[in-house]
Short mmCIF file of C-alpha atoms in Angstrom, two decimals:
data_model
loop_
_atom_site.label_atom_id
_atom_site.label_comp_id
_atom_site.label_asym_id
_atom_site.label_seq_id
_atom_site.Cartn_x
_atom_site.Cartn_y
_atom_site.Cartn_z
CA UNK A 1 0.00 0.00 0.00
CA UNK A 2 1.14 3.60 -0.24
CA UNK A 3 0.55 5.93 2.22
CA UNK A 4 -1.04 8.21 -0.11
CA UNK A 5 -4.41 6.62 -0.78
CA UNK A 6 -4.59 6.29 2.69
CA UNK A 7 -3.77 10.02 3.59
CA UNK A 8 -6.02 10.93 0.62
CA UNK A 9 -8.93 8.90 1.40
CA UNK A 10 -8.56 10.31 5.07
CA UNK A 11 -8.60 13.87 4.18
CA UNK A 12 -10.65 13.16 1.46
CA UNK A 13 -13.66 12.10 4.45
CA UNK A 14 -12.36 13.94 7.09
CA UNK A 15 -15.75 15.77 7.72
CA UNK A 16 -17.90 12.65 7.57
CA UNK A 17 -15.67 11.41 9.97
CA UNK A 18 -15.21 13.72 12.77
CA UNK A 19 -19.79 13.91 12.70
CA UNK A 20 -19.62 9.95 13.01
CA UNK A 21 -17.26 10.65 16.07
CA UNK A 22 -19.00 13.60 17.05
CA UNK A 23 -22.26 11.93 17.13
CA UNK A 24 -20.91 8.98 19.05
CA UNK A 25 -18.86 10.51 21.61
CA UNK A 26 -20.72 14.12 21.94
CA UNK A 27 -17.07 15.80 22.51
CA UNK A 28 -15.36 17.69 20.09
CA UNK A 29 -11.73 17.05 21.77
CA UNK A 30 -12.87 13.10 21.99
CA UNK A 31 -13.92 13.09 18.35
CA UNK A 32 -10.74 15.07 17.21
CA UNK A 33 -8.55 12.40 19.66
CA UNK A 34 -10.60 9.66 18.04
CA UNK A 35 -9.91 10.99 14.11
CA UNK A 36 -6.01 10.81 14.89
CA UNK A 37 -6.31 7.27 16.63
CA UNK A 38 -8.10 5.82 13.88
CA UNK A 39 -5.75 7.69 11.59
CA UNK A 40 -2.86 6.07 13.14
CA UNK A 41 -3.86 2.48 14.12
CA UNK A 42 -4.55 2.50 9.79
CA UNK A 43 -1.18 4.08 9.05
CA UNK A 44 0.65 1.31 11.48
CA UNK A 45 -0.89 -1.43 9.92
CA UNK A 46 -0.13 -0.52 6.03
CA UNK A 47 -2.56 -2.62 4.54
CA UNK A 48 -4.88 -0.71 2.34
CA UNK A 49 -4.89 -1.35 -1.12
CA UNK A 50 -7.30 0.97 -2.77
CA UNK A 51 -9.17 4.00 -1.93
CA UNK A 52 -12.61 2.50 -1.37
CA UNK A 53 -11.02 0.07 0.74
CA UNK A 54 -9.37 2.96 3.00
CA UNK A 55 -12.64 5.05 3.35
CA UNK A 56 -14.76 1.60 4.75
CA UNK A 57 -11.71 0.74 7.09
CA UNK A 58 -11.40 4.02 8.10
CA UNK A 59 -15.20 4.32 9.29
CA UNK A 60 -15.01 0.92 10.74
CA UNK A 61 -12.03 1.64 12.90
CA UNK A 62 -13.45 5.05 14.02
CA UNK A 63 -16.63 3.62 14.62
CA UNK A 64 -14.60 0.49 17.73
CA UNK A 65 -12.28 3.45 18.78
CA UNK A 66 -15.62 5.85 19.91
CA UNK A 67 -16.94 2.64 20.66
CA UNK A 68 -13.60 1.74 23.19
CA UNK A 69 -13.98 5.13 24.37
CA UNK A 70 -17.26 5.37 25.47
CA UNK A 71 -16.69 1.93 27.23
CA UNK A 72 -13.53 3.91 28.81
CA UNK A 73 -15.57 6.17 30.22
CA UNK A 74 -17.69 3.84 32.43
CA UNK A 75 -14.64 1.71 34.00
CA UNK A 76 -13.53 2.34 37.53
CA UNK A 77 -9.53 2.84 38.04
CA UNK A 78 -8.46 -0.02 40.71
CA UNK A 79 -6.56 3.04 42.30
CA UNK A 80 -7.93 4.32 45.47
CA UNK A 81 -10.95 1.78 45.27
CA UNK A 82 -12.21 0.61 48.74
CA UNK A 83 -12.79 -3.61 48.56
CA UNK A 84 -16.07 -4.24 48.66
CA UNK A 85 -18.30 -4.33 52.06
CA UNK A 86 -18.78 -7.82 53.06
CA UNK A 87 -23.02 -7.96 53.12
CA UNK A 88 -22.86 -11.44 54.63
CA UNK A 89 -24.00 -13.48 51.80
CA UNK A 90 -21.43 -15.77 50.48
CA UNK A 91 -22.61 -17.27 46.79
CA UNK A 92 -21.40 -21.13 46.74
CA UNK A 93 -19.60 -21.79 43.91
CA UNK A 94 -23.09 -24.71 43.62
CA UNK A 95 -24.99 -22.03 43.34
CA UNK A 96 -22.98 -20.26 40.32
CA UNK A 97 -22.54 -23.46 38.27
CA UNK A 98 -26.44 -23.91 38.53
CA UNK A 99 -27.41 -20.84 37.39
CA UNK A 100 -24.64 -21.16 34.52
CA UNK A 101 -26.94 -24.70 33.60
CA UNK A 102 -29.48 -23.07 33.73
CA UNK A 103 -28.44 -19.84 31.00
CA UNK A 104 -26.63 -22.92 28.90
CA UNK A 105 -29.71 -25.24 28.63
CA UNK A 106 -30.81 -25.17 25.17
CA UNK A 107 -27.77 -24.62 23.88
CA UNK A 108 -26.42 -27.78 21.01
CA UNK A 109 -23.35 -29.65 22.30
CA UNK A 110 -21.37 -27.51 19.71
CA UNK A 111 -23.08 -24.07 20.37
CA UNK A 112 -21.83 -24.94 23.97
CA UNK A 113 -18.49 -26.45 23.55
CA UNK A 114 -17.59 -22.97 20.92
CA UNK A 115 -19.63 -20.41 23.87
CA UNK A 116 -17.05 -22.46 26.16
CA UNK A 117 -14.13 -22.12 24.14
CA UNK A 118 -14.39 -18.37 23.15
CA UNK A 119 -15.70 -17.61 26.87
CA UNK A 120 -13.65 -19.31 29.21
CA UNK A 121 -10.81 -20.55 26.91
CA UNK A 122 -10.34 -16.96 25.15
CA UNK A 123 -9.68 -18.56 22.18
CA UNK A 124 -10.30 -16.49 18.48
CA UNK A 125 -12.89 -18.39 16.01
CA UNK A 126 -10.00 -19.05 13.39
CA UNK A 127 -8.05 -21.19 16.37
CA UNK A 128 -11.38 -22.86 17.38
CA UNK A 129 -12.27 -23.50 13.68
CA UNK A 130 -8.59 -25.27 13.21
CA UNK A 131 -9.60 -27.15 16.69
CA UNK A 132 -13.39 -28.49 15.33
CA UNK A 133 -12.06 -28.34 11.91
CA UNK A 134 -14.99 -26.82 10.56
CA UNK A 135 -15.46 -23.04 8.69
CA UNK A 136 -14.73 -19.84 10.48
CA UNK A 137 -18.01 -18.82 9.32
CA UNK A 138 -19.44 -22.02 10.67
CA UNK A 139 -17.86 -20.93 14.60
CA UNK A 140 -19.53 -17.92 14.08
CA UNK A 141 -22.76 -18.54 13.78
CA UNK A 142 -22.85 -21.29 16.15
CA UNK A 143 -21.43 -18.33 18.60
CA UNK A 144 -24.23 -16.00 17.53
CA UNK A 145 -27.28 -18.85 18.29
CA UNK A 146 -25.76 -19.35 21.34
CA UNK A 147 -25.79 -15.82 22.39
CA UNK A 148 -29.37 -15.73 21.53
CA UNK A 149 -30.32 -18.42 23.04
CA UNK A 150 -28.61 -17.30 26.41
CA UNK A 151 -30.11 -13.92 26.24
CA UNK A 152 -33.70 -15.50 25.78
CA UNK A 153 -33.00 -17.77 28.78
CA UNK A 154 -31.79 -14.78 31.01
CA UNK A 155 -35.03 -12.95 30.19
CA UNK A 156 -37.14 -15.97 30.96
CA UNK A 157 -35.50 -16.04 34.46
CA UNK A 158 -35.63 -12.29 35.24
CA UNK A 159 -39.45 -12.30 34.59
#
């Protein structure tokens, strides 16, 4: 890639990006700081081939850095944080692993074995599709009906 397209594709949508930022993050200063992140993450990676490809990458990185900012925004530094008051309940670890049944029932033996894998393992779907041997595209759908399914079994026990 040269630089150029992407430097031209950036200024070229400069606008339209700093009212996507703007509109997301409701901070001039944030948007502005935003703009040059997503400039830069782009420029370190120097993989854009064509201009149309830089102007999509470039909204789709701005778009994860508001989004990394907002979630910024609602974390609590460790620093100076009191440990929690003890309120005398202890939750048994039974407890937890029957309520995690519970969210998981439903799910296939796959759905739950790829929830498991990306969840507690950490794993990304191209190293679980080279474990199951099976499409990328294939882990991530699996990963998507699980996460429905969970969400409509959380909502059936909250009501």
């Amino acid at each position: 890639m040269e630089k150029d397209v992407l430097t031209s594709s950036f200024i070229g949508i400069r606008v339209r990006l700093h009212r996507i930022a703007l509109r997301l993050l409701h901070n001039d200063e944030d948007a502005e700081d935003a703009l040059q992140d997503t400039f830069v993450k782009l420029w370190s990676k120097d993989d854009v081939a064509s201009d149309c490809e830089a102007r999509n990458k470039l909204v789709h990185v701005l778009r994860n850095t508001c989004i990394d900012r907002l979630r910024a925004r609602h974390t609590l530094p460790l620093e100076g944080y009191e440990a929690a008051i003890d309120c005398g309940y202890e939750s048994p670890t039974e407890d937890m692993a029957q309520y995690e049944r519970l969210i998981l029932s439903g799910l296939t033996d796959m759905q739950r074995r790829i929830y498991s894998m990306v969840t507690h393992d950490c794993l990304e779907y191209e190293e679980i599709s080279q474990q199951l041997k099976m499409s990328v595209e294939a882990v991530r759908m699996n990963m998507s009906r699980a996460r429905k399914r969970i969400r409509e079994n959380i909502k059936s026990l909250d009501r």
